[in-house]
Amino acid sequence: MDATLAIVILVVVVALVFDYTNGFHDAANAIATSVSTRALTPKIALALAALMNFIGAFLGQKVAQTVSDVISPPQDNHGLIIVAAGLAGAIAWNLITWYFGLPSSSSHALIGGLAGSAIAAGVTVNWDTVLNKVVIPMFLSPLFAFSAGFVVMVALLWLFKRANPHRANRGFRLAQTFSAAAMALGHGLQDAQKTMGVIFLALLTGGYVAQGDPLPIWVIVAAAAAISAGTWAGGWRIMRTLGRRIIHLDPPQGFAAESVAASVLYTTAFVYEAPISTTHTITSAVMGVGATKRLSAVRWGVARSILTAWVLTFPAAAGMAALSYFLLHGITRL
C-alpha cells in the first residue's frame, strides 16, 4: 500500500468518525420535541430517527458538492493532511459542545474546521462559497425558522381554538410521529451529505476521482450508515436542552416546530444547495412556537448560551483545526 492510499483511508475513517459524532450530537434535533411531549418513547424515537437518517442520505448530492468546494487543497499528500486536520478540529468541537450539552452546529464546525486548516496551511479557501452557501444561510435560516414557527403555531391555535384539548393533544401526538420522521429525514439529507462531500474531497485530493465525477455508491452507503449508528447511540444531554430547558413543549408546539424545521431543511438542500445547521433550525423553531405562549415562556438565558455556542463554533473549530494541522504536518512532514 502506498502512502497516498494509506492517508486517504485514514481520512475516510476520520470522516466517518465525524459522521458518527454528528449523529449522536444531532440525534436530539429530530426527536427531542417528540420525546419531551411523550409522543414517542426514547427508544422508538431513536430507532425512527436512525432509519430516516439513513434513508435521507440517499435523497440528494447537492450539499455534498458544496462542501467539497469549500477549500482547494493541493492534490497530494499535503492536501490530505489539510483535510484530515479540518475533520479533527470539527470532531473536537463536537465533543466539547456535546459534553456541555450545547446544541451547536456540526455543519459549521466542519466548514470552520476545513477553513481553519486551509488558512494554517496557506492554501485557498473559496470564500464566495463560504459566504453565499454557509454564512448567509447561517443567519437567515434561524430567523426564518423562528418567524415561521411563530406563524404556524398561531395558525394552529386559531384553527383548533374550539377543539377538545385532550382530543387535540392526542391527535398531535400521533401527527408528531410523521413530523419527527420528516425532521430526521431532513437531517439525513443535510448532514450525511456533508461527510460525503469531505470524503469526495479526500478522494479528489488523492487523485482517486476527478472533478465532476458522481459520488461513489460506497461513499453514500458508508456516510448513511455512520450517521445512523451515531443517531442510535443518542444524544441525551442535548435532548434535555432542546426538549425541556428552552421551553416545556406540548404536542401542538412540538408538531409545529418539527414541521417548520423539516421544511427549511428540504428547501435549503434542494433549492439553495446550502449546508445549513439542523441544530440552528430546530432550536429557532422551538423558540418561535414557544414565543406564541408569551415571550417570558422561552428561557432566554438558555437560548443565550446556545447562541454563544453558535457564534463560537466557526472560529473555535477553525482554531482547533489549525492546531491539528500544525501537529499533523509536524509529525508526518507532509
PDB file of C-alpha atoms in Angstrom, residues 27-294:
ATOM      1  CA  ALA A  27     -29.877  12.966  17.287  1.00  0.00           C
ATOM      2  CA  ALA A  28     -31.688  15.242  19.707  1.00  0.00           C
ATOM      3  CA  ASN A  29     -32.569  17.634  16.886  1.00  0.00           C
ATOM      4  CA  ALA A  30     -35.007  15.191  15.344  1.00  0.00           C
ATOM      5  CA  ILE A  31     -36.520  13.588  18.414  1.00  0.00           C
ATOM      6  CA  ALA A  32     -36.213  15.864  21.466  1.00  0.00           C
ATOM      7  CA  THR A  33     -39.560  17.510  20.857  1.00  0.00           C
ATOM      8  CA  SER A  34     -41.351  14.176  20.305  1.00  0.00           C
ATOM      9  CA  VAL A  35     -39.822  12.629  23.419  1.00  0.00           C
ATOM     10  CA  SER A  36     -40.467  15.664  25.625  1.00  0.00           C
ATOM     11  CA  THR A  37     -44.168  15.730  24.631  1.00  0.00           C
ATOM     12  CA  ARG A  38     -44.349  11.938  25.129  1.00  0.00           C
ATOM     13  CA  ALA A  39     -45.481  11.448  21.563  1.00  0.00           C
ATOM     14  CA  LEU A  40     -42.780   8.780  21.235  1.00  0.00           C
ATOM     15  CA  THR A  41     -40.741   6.769  23.700  1.00  0.00           C
ATOM     16  CA  PRO A  42     -36.979   7.461  23.561  1.00  0.00           C
ATOM     17  CA  LYS A  43     -36.106   4.069  22.035  1.00  0.00           C
ATOM     18  CA  ILE A  44     -38.788   4.244  19.346  1.00  0.00           C
ATOM     19  CA  ALA A  45     -37.845   7.859  18.588  1.00  0.00           C
ATOM     20  CA  LEU A  46     -34.147   6.954  18.241  1.00  0.00           C
ATOM     21  CA  ALA A  47     -34.928   3.979  16.003  1.00  0.00           C
ATOM     22  CA  LEU A  48     -37.177   6.138  13.810  1.00  0.00           C
ATOM     23  CA  ALA A  49     -34.549   8.882  13.613  1.00  0.00           C
ATOM     24  CA  ALA A  50     -31.772   6.404  12.750  1.00  0.00           C
ATOM     25  CA  LEU A  51     -33.855   4.824   9.969  1.00  0.00           C
ATOM     26  CA  MET A  52     -34.923   8.158   8.472  1.00  0.00           C
ATOM     27  CA  ASN A  53     -31.345   9.500   8.694  1.00  0.00           C
ATOM     28  CA  PHE A  54     -30.195   6.506   6.644  1.00  0.00           C
ATOM     29  CA  ILE A  55     -32.903   6.998   4.005  1.00  0.00           C
ATOM     30  CA  GLY A  56     -32.367  10.761   3.854  1.00  0.00           C
ATOM     31  CA  ALA A  57     -28.709  10.307   2.964  1.00  0.00           C
ATOM     32  CA  PHE A  58     -29.715   8.831  -0.407  1.00  0.00           C
ATOM     33  CA  LEU A  59     -32.005  11.701  -1.463  1.00  0.00           C
ATOM     34  CA  GLY A  60     -29.501  14.186  -2.874  1.00  0.00           C
ATOM     35  CA  GLN A  61     -25.887  15.177  -3.523  1.00  0.00           C
ATOM     36  CA  LYS A  62     -26.017  18.960  -3.991  1.00  0.00           C
ATOM     37  CA  VAL A  63     -24.979  19.758  -0.419  1.00  0.00           C
ATOM     38  CA  ALA A  64     -22.059  17.304  -0.723  1.00  0.00           C
ATOM     39  CA  GLN A  65     -20.871  19.186  -3.805  1.00  0.00           C
ATOM     40  CA  THR A  66     -20.997  22.491  -1.931  1.00  0.00           C
ATOM     41  CA  VAL A  67     -18.935  21.092   0.971  1.00  0.00           C
ATOM     42  CA  SER A  68     -16.307  19.672  -1.396  1.00  0.00           C
ATOM     43  CA  ASP A  69     -15.932  23.165  -2.912  1.00  0.00           C
ATOM     44  CA  VAL A  70     -15.167  24.987   0.363  1.00  0.00           C
ATOM     45  CA  ILE A  71     -11.368  24.644   0.038  1.00  0.00           C
ATOM     46  CA  SER A  72      -8.982  23.829  -2.806  1.00  0.00           C
ATOM     47  CA  PRO A  73      -6.128  21.807  -1.289  1.00  0.00           C
ATOM     48  CA  PRO A  74      -3.191  20.648  -3.425  1.00  0.00           C
ATOM     49  CA  GLN A  75      -3.722  17.214  -4.968  1.00  0.00           C
ATOM     50  CA  ASP A  76      -1.025  15.454  -2.980  1.00  0.00           C
ATOM     51  CA  ASN A  77      -0.373  14.031   0.471  1.00  0.00           C
ATOM     52  CA  HIS A  78      -0.079  17.512   1.953  1.00  0.00           C
ATOM     53  CA  GLY A  79      -3.610  18.246   0.752  1.00  0.00           C
ATOM     54  CA  LEU A  80      -4.864  15.126   2.513  1.00  0.00           C
ATOM     55  CA  ILE A  81      -3.238  16.276   5.769  1.00  0.00           C
ATOM     56  CA  ILE A  82      -5.138  19.568   5.429  1.00  0.00           C
ATOM     57  CA  VAL A  83      -8.462  17.723   5.025  1.00  0.00           C
ATOM     58  CA  ALA A  84      -7.671  15.411   7.970  1.00  0.00           C
ATOM     59  CA  ALA A  85      -6.831  18.393  10.198  1.00  0.00           C
ATOM     60  CA  GLY A  86     -10.116  20.072   9.275  1.00  0.00           C
ATOM     61  CA  LEU A  87     -12.030  16.981  10.325  1.00  0.00           C
ATOM     62  CA  ALA A  88     -10.060  16.715  13.582  1.00  0.00           C
ATOM     63  CA  GLY A  89     -10.986  20.290  14.506  1.00  0.00           C
ATOM     64  CA  ALA A  90     -14.682  19.641  13.799  1.00  0.00           C
ATOM     65  CA  ILE A  91     -14.706  16.426  15.844  1.00  0.00           C
ATOM     66  CA  ALA A  92     -13.008  18.146  18.797  1.00  0.00           C
ATOM     67  CA  TRP A  93     -15.584  20.948  18.867  1.00  0.00           C
ATOM     68  CA  ASN A  94     -18.463  18.464  18.512  1.00  0.00           C
ATOM     69  CA  LEU A  95     -17.237  16.530  21.546  1.00  0.00           C
ATOM     70  CA  ILE A  96     -16.754  19.659  23.647  1.00  0.00           C
ATOM     71  CA  THR A  97     -20.245  21.023  22.946  1.00  0.00           C
ATOM     72  CA  TRP A  98     -21.774  17.550  23.418  1.00  0.00           C
ATOM     73  CA  TYR A  99     -20.090  17.258  26.825  1.00  0.00           C
ATOM     74  CA  PHE A 100     -21.594  20.556  27.958  1.00  0.00           C
ATOM     75  CA  GLY A 101     -24.987  19.759  26.401  1.00  0.00           C
ATOM     76  CA  LEU A 102     -24.931  22.663  23.957  1.00  0.00           C
ATOM     77  CA  PRO A 103     -26.713  22.080  20.620  1.00  0.00           C
ATOM     78  CA  SER A 104     -24.072  23.729  18.436  1.00  0.00           C
ATOM     79  CA  SER A 105     -23.777  23.168  14.689  1.00  0.00           C
ATOM     80  CA  SER A 106     -21.845  20.179  13.364  1.00  0.00           C
ATOM     81  CA  SER A 107     -22.185  21.718   9.906  1.00  0.00           C
ATOM     82  CA  HIS A 108     -20.461  24.942  10.840  1.00  0.00           C
ATOM     83  CA  ALA A 109     -17.867  23.041  12.855  1.00  0.00           C
ATOM     84  CA  LEU A 110     -16.998  21.101   9.707  1.00  0.00           C
ATOM     85  CA  ILE A 111     -16.842  24.176   7.453  1.00  0.00           C
ATOM     86  CA  GLY A 112     -14.898  26.110  10.096  1.00  0.00           C
ATOM     87  CA  GLY A 113     -12.502  23.195  10.523  1.00  0.00           C
ATOM     88  CA  LEU A 114     -11.801  22.935   6.799  1.00  0.00           C
ATOM     89  CA  ALA A 115     -11.301  26.698   6.521  1.00  0.00           C
ATOM     90  CA  GLY A 116      -9.040  26.807   9.588  1.00  0.00           C
ATOM     91  CA  SER A 117      -6.736  24.038   8.385  1.00  0.00           C
ATOM     92  CA  ALA A 118      -6.580  25.588   4.901  1.00  0.00           C
ATOM     93  CA  ILE A 119      -5.650  29.003   6.314  1.00  0.00           C
ATOM     94  CA  ALA A 120      -2.973  27.432   8.533  1.00  0.00           C
ATOM     95  CA  ALA A 121      -1.552  25.629   5.501  1.00  0.00           C
ATOM     96  CA  GLY A 122      -1.683  28.729   3.315  1.00  0.00           C
ATOM     97  CA  VAL A 123      -3.984  27.238   0.670  1.00  0.00           C
ATOM     98  CA  THR A 124      -7.110  28.644  -0.965  1.00  0.00           C
ATOM     99  CA  VAL A 125     -10.412  28.937   0.879  1.00  0.00           C
ATOM    100  CA  ASN A 126     -13.264  29.575  -1.553  1.00  0.00           C
ATOM    101  CA  TRP A 127     -14.752  32.478   0.384  1.00  0.00           C
ATOM    102  CA  ASP A 128     -17.542  33.062  -2.154  1.00  0.00           C
ATOM    103  CA  THR A 129     -18.844  29.555  -1.448  1.00  0.00           C
ATOM    104  CA  VAL A 130     -18.423  30.041   2.314  1.00  0.00           C
ATOM    105  CA  LEU A 131     -20.245  33.392   2.248  1.00  0.00           C
ATOM    106  CA  ASN A 132     -23.095  32.513  -0.120  1.00  0.00           C
ATOM    107  CA  LYS A 133     -23.689  28.884   0.863  1.00  0.00           C
ATOM    108  CA  VAL A 134     -22.735  28.910   4.563  1.00  0.00           C
ATOM    109  CA  VAL A 135     -22.568  32.308   6.274  1.00  0.00           C
ATOM    110  CA  ILE A 136     -25.678  33.928   4.751  1.00  0.00           C
ATOM    111  CA  PRO A 137     -27.863  30.800   5.260  1.00  0.00           C
ATOM    112  CA  MET A 138     -26.370  30.505   8.778  1.00  0.00           C
ATOM    113  CA  PHE A 139     -28.020  33.810   9.719  1.00  0.00           C
ATOM    114  CA  LEU A 140     -31.154  33.619   7.588  1.00  0.00           C
ATOM    115  CA  SER A 141     -32.313  30.050   8.336  1.00  0.00           C
ATOM    116  CA  PRO A 142     -32.724  30.529  12.129  1.00  0.00           C
ATOM    117  CA  LEU A 143     -34.538  33.836  11.606  1.00  0.00           C
ATOM    118  CA  PHE A 144     -36.898  32.230   9.116  1.00  0.00           C
ATOM    119  CA  ALA A 145     -37.424  29.164  11.334  1.00  0.00           C
ATOM    120  CA  PHE A 146     -38.243  31.363  14.351  1.00  0.00           C
ATOM    121  CA  SER A 147     -40.686  33.507  12.359  1.00  0.00           C
ATOM    122  CA  ALA A 148     -42.295  30.534  10.597  1.00  0.00           C
ATOM    123  CA  GLY A 149     -42.578  28.639  13.885  1.00  0.00           C
ATOM    124  CA  PHE A 150     -44.405  31.597  15.426  1.00  0.00           C
ATOM    125  CA  VAL A 151     -46.765  31.994  12.435  1.00  0.00           C
ATOM    126  CA  VAL A 152     -47.548  28.264  12.122  1.00  0.00           C
ATOM    127  CA  MET A 153     -48.240  27.976  15.852  1.00  0.00           C
ATOM    128  CA  VAL A 154     -50.572  30.997  15.773  1.00  0.00           C
ATOM    129  CA  ALA A 155     -52.404  29.407  12.839  1.00  0.00           C
ATOM    130  CA  LEU A 156     -52.775  26.092  14.700  1.00  0.00           C
ATOM    131  CA  LEU A 157     -54.072  27.863  17.819  1.00  0.00           C
ATOM    132  CA  TRP A 158     -56.677  29.668  15.710  1.00  0.00           C
ATOM    133  CA  LEU A 159     -57.708  26.555  13.740  1.00  0.00           C
ATOM    134  CA  PHE A 160     -58.108  24.399  16.851  1.00  0.00           C
ATOM    135  CA  LYS A 161     -59.364  27.023  19.315  1.00  0.00           C
ATOM    136  CA  ARG A 162     -62.686  25.205  19.743  1.00  0.00           C
ATOM    137  CA  ALA A 163     -61.249  21.666  19.756  1.00  0.00           C
ATOM    138  CA  ASN A 164     -61.347  19.452  22.816  1.00  0.00           C
ATOM    139  CA  PRO A 165     -57.863  19.891  24.377  1.00  0.00           C
ATOM    140  CA  HIS A 166     -57.457  16.219  25.304  1.00  0.00           C
ATOM    141  CA  ARG A 167     -58.521  15.002  21.858  1.00  0.00           C
ATOM    142  CA  ALA A 168     -56.367  17.638  20.113  1.00  0.00           C
ATOM    143  CA  ASN A 169     -53.274  16.683  22.115  1.00  0.00           C
ATOM    144  CA  ARG A 170     -53.814  13.021  21.295  1.00  0.00           C
ATOM    145  CA  GLY A 171     -54.115  13.846  17.590  1.00  0.00           C
ATOM    146  CA  PHE A 172     -50.988  15.993  17.614  1.00  0.00           C
ATOM    147  CA  ARG A 173     -49.022  13.256  19.409  1.00  0.00           C
ATOM    148  CA  LEU A 174     -49.900  10.961  16.514  1.00  0.00           C
ATOM    149  CA  ALA A 175     -49.019  13.685  13.992  1.00  0.00           C
ATOM    150  CA  GLN A 176     -45.635  14.119  15.680  1.00  0.00           C
ATOM    151  CA  THR A 177     -44.671  10.623  14.539  1.00  0.00           C
ATOM    152  CA  PHE A 178     -44.759  11.971  10.980  1.00  0.00           C
ATOM    153  CA  SER A 179     -43.237  15.381  11.732  1.00  0.00           C
ATOM    154  CA  ALA A 180     -40.371  13.752  13.681  1.00  0.00           C
ATOM    155  CA  ALA A 181     -39.788  11.342  10.784  1.00  0.00           C
ATOM    156  CA  ALA A 182     -39.754  14.276   8.346  1.00  0.00           C
ATOM    157  CA  MET A 183     -37.283  16.124  10.560  1.00  0.00           C
ATOM    158  CA  ALA A 184     -34.974  13.079  10.769  1.00  0.00           C
ATOM    159  CA  LEU A 185     -35.190  12.605   7.005  1.00  0.00           C
ATOM    160  CA  GLY A 186     -34.123  16.221   6.539  1.00  0.00           C
ATOM    161  CA  HIS A 187     -31.256  15.703   8.966  1.00  0.00           C
ATOM    162  CA  GLY A 188     -30.004  12.738   6.946  1.00  0.00           C
ATOM    163  CA  LEU A 189     -30.446  14.694   3.717  1.00  0.00           C
ATOM    164  CA  GLN A 190     -28.384  17.593   5.062  1.00  0.00           C
ATOM    165  CA  ASP A 191     -25.793  16.190   7.447  1.00  0.00           C
ATOM    166  CA  ALA A 192     -24.848  12.865   5.856  1.00  0.00           C
ATOM    167  CA  GLN A 193     -24.114  14.745   2.636  1.00  0.00           C
ATOM    168  CA  LYS A 194     -21.578  16.930   4.428  1.00  0.00           C
ATOM    169  CA  THR A 195     -19.492  13.876   5.246  1.00  0.00           C
ATOM    170  CA  MET A 196     -19.901  12.615   1.684  1.00  0.00           C
ATOM    171  CA  GLY A 197     -18.542  15.951   0.483  1.00  0.00           C
ATOM    172  CA  VAL A 198     -15.438  15.663   2.671  1.00  0.00           C
ATOM    173  CA  ILE A 199     -14.779  12.073   1.585  1.00  0.00           C
ATOM    174  CA  PHE A 200     -15.152  13.117  -2.050  1.00  0.00           C
ATOM    175  CA  LEU A 201     -12.714  15.985  -1.383  1.00  0.00           C
ATOM    176  CA  ALA A 202     -10.210  13.470   0.050  1.00  0.00           C
ATOM    177  CA  LEU A 203     -10.615  11.154  -2.955  1.00  0.00           C
ATOM    178  CA  LEU A 204     -10.213  14.137  -5.290  1.00  0.00           C
ATOM    179  CA  THR A 205      -7.109  15.327  -3.434  1.00  0.00           C
ATOM    180  CA  GLY A 206      -5.622  11.833  -3.562  1.00  0.00           C
ATOM    181  CA  GLY A 207      -6.335  11.533  -7.290  1.00  0.00           C
ATOM    182  CA  TYR A 208      -8.888   8.702  -6.996  1.00  0.00           C
ATOM    183  CA  VAL A 209     -11.757  10.676  -8.577  1.00  0.00           C
ATOM    184  CA  ALA A 210     -11.928  13.643 -10.949  1.00  0.00           C
ATOM    185  CA  GLN A 211     -13.824  16.904 -10.538  1.00  0.00           C
ATOM    186  CA  GLY A 212     -17.360  16.376 -11.814  1.00  0.00           C
ATOM    187  CA  ASP A 213     -17.415  12.625 -11.134  1.00  0.00           C
ATOM    188  CA  PRO A 214     -20.526  11.298  -9.337  1.00  0.00           C
ATOM    189  CA  LEU A 215     -20.264  10.253  -5.713  1.00  0.00           C
ATOM    190  CA  PRO A 216     -19.233   6.573  -5.472  1.00  0.00           C
ATOM    191  CA  ILE A 217     -22.086   4.487  -4.056  1.00  0.00           C
ATOM    192  CA  TRP A 218     -19.867   3.140  -1.256  1.00  0.00           C
ATOM    193  CA  VAL A 219     -19.358   6.727  -0.025  1.00  0.00           C
ATOM    194  CA  ILE A 220     -23.121   7.275   0.203  1.00  0.00           C
ATOM    195  CA  VAL A 221     -23.731   3.960   1.996  1.00  0.00           C
ATOM    196  CA  ALA A 222     -20.834   4.473   4.438  1.00  0.00           C
ATOM    197  CA  ALA A 223     -21.920   8.020   5.342  1.00  0.00           C
ATOM    198  CA  ALA A 224     -25.555   6.960   5.743  1.00  0.00           C
ATOM    199  CA  ALA A 225     -24.584   4.031   7.987  1.00  0.00           C
ATOM    200  CA  ALA A 226     -22.246   6.117  10.167  1.00  0.00           C
ATOM    201  CA  ILE A 227     -24.746   8.898  10.852  1.00  0.00           C
ATOM    202  CA  SER A 228     -27.464   6.315  11.535  1.00  0.00           C
ATOM    203  CA  ALA A 229     -25.271   4.457  14.013  1.00  0.00           C
ATOM    204  CA  GLY A 230     -24.432   7.733  15.744  1.00  0.00           C
ATOM    205  CA  THR A 231     -28.099   8.678  15.930  1.00  0.00           C
ATOM    206  CA  TRP A 232     -28.942   5.332  17.511  1.00  0.00           C
ATOM    207  CA  ALA A 233     -26.248   5.988  20.125  1.00  0.00           C
ATOM    208  CA  GLY A 234     -28.302   9.053  21.100  1.00  0.00           C
ATOM    209  CA  GLY A 235     -27.536  12.493  22.481  1.00  0.00           C
ATOM    210  CA  TRP A 236     -29.338  12.676  25.788  1.00  0.00           C
ATOM    211  CA  ARG A 237     -27.545  15.750  27.131  1.00  0.00           C
ATOM    212  CA  ILE A 238     -28.571  17.877  24.148  1.00  0.00           C
ATOM    213  CA  MET A 239     -32.038  16.316  24.043  1.00  0.00           C
ATOM    214  CA  ARG A 240     -32.667  17.636  27.551  1.00  0.00           C
ATOM    215  CA  THR A 241     -31.659  21.172  26.472  1.00  0.00           C
ATOM    216  CA  LEU A 242     -33.870  21.194  23.383  1.00  0.00           C
ATOM    217  CA  GLY A 243     -36.840  19.403  24.855  1.00  0.00           C
ATOM    218  CA  ARG A 244     -37.124  20.958  28.291  1.00  0.00           C
ATOM    219  CA  ARG A 245     -34.635  23.679  29.152  1.00  0.00           C
ATOM    220  CA  ILE A 246     -35.606  26.097  26.361  1.00  0.00           C
ATOM    221  CA  ILE A 247     -39.364  25.701  26.912  1.00  0.00           C
ATOM    222  CA  HIS A 248     -41.759  22.993  28.082  1.00  0.00           C
ATOM    223  CA  LEU A 249     -43.390  21.848  24.851  1.00  0.00           C
ATOM    224  CA  ASP A 250     -46.865  20.431  24.324  1.00  0.00           C
ATOM    225  CA  PRO A 251     -47.772  18.198  21.318  1.00  0.00           C
ATOM    226  CA  PRO A 252     -49.108  21.006  19.049  1.00  0.00           C
ATOM    227  CA  GLN A 253     -45.940  23.026  19.682  1.00  0.00           C
ATOM    228  CA  GLY A 254     -43.757  20.007  19.001  1.00  0.00           C
ATOM    229  CA  PHE A 255     -45.573  19.273  15.750  1.00  0.00           C
ATOM    230  CA  ALA A 256     -45.297  22.898  14.600  1.00  0.00           C
ATOM    231  CA  ALA A 257     -41.573  23.146  15.402  1.00  0.00           C
ATOM    232  CA  GLU A 258     -40.697  19.855  13.671  1.00  0.00           C
ATOM    233  CA  SER A 259     -42.783  20.625  10.588  1.00  0.00           C
ATOM    234  CA  VAL A 260     -41.223  24.064  10.138  1.00  0.00           C
ATOM    235  CA  ALA A 261     -37.689  22.770  10.680  1.00  0.00           C
ATOM    236  CA  ALA A 262     -38.153  19.915   8.201  1.00  0.00           C
ATOM    237  CA  SER A 263     -39.480  22.326   5.562  1.00  0.00           C
ATOM    238  CA  VAL A 264     -36.459  24.605   5.957  1.00  0.00           C
ATOM    239  CA  LEU A 265     -34.035  21.661   5.684  1.00  0.00           C
ATOM    240  CA  TYR A 266     -35.598  20.389   2.452  1.00  0.00           C
ATOM    241  CA  THR A 267     -35.754  23.840   0.855  1.00  0.00           C
ATOM    242  CA  THR A 268     -32.137  24.732   1.592  1.00  0.00           C
ATOM    243  CA  ALA A 269     -30.861  21.322   0.438  1.00  0.00           C
ATOM    244  CA  PHE A 270     -32.796  21.029  -2.814  1.00  0.00           C
ATOM    245  CA  VAL A 271     -33.201  24.683  -3.839  1.00  0.00           C
ATOM    246  CA  TYR A 272     -30.181  26.527  -2.431  1.00  0.00           C
ATOM    247  CA  GLU A 273     -27.694  23.618  -2.101  1.00  0.00           C
ATOM    248  CA  ALA A 274     -26.713  25.134   1.253  1.00  0.00           C
ATOM    249  CA  PRO A 275     -25.330  23.034   4.151  1.00  0.00           C
ATOM    250  CA  ILE A 276     -27.358  24.691   6.917  1.00  0.00           C
ATOM    251  CA  SER A 277     -27.424  23.693  10.555  1.00  0.00           C
ATOM    252  CA  THR A 278     -30.153  21.289  11.625  1.00  0.00           C
ATOM    253  CA  THR A 279     -29.447  22.407  15.189  1.00  0.00           C
ATOM    254  CA  HIS A 280     -29.946  26.109  14.458  1.00  0.00           C
ATOM    255  CA  THR A 281     -33.128  25.364  12.555  1.00  0.00           C
ATOM    256  CA  ILE A 282     -34.971  23.220  15.105  1.00  0.00           C
ATOM    257  CA  THR A 283     -33.828  25.296  18.085  1.00  0.00           C
ATOM    258  CA  SER A 284     -35.060  28.511  16.431  1.00  0.00           C
ATOM    259  CA  ALA A 285     -38.359  26.844  15.503  1.00  0.00           C
ATOM    260  CA  VAL A 286     -38.811  25.671  19.117  1.00  0.00           C
ATOM    261  CA  MET A 287     -38.239  29.222  20.378  1.00  0.00           C
ATOM    262  CA  GLY A 288     -40.621  30.603  17.743  1.00  0.00           C
ATOM    263  CA  VAL A 289     -43.516  28.340  18.714  1.00  0.00           C
ATOM    264  CA  GLY A 290     -42.778  28.918  22.391  1.00  0.00           C
ATOM    265  CA  ALA A 291     -42.964  32.686  21.968  1.00  0.00           C
ATOM    266  CA  THR A 292     -46.653  32.392  20.982  1.00  0.00           C
ATOM    267  CA  LYS A 293     -47.478  31.472  24.575  1.00  0.00           C
ATOM    268  CA  ARG A 294     -45.670  34.543  25.905  1.00  0.00           C
TER     269      ARG A 294
END
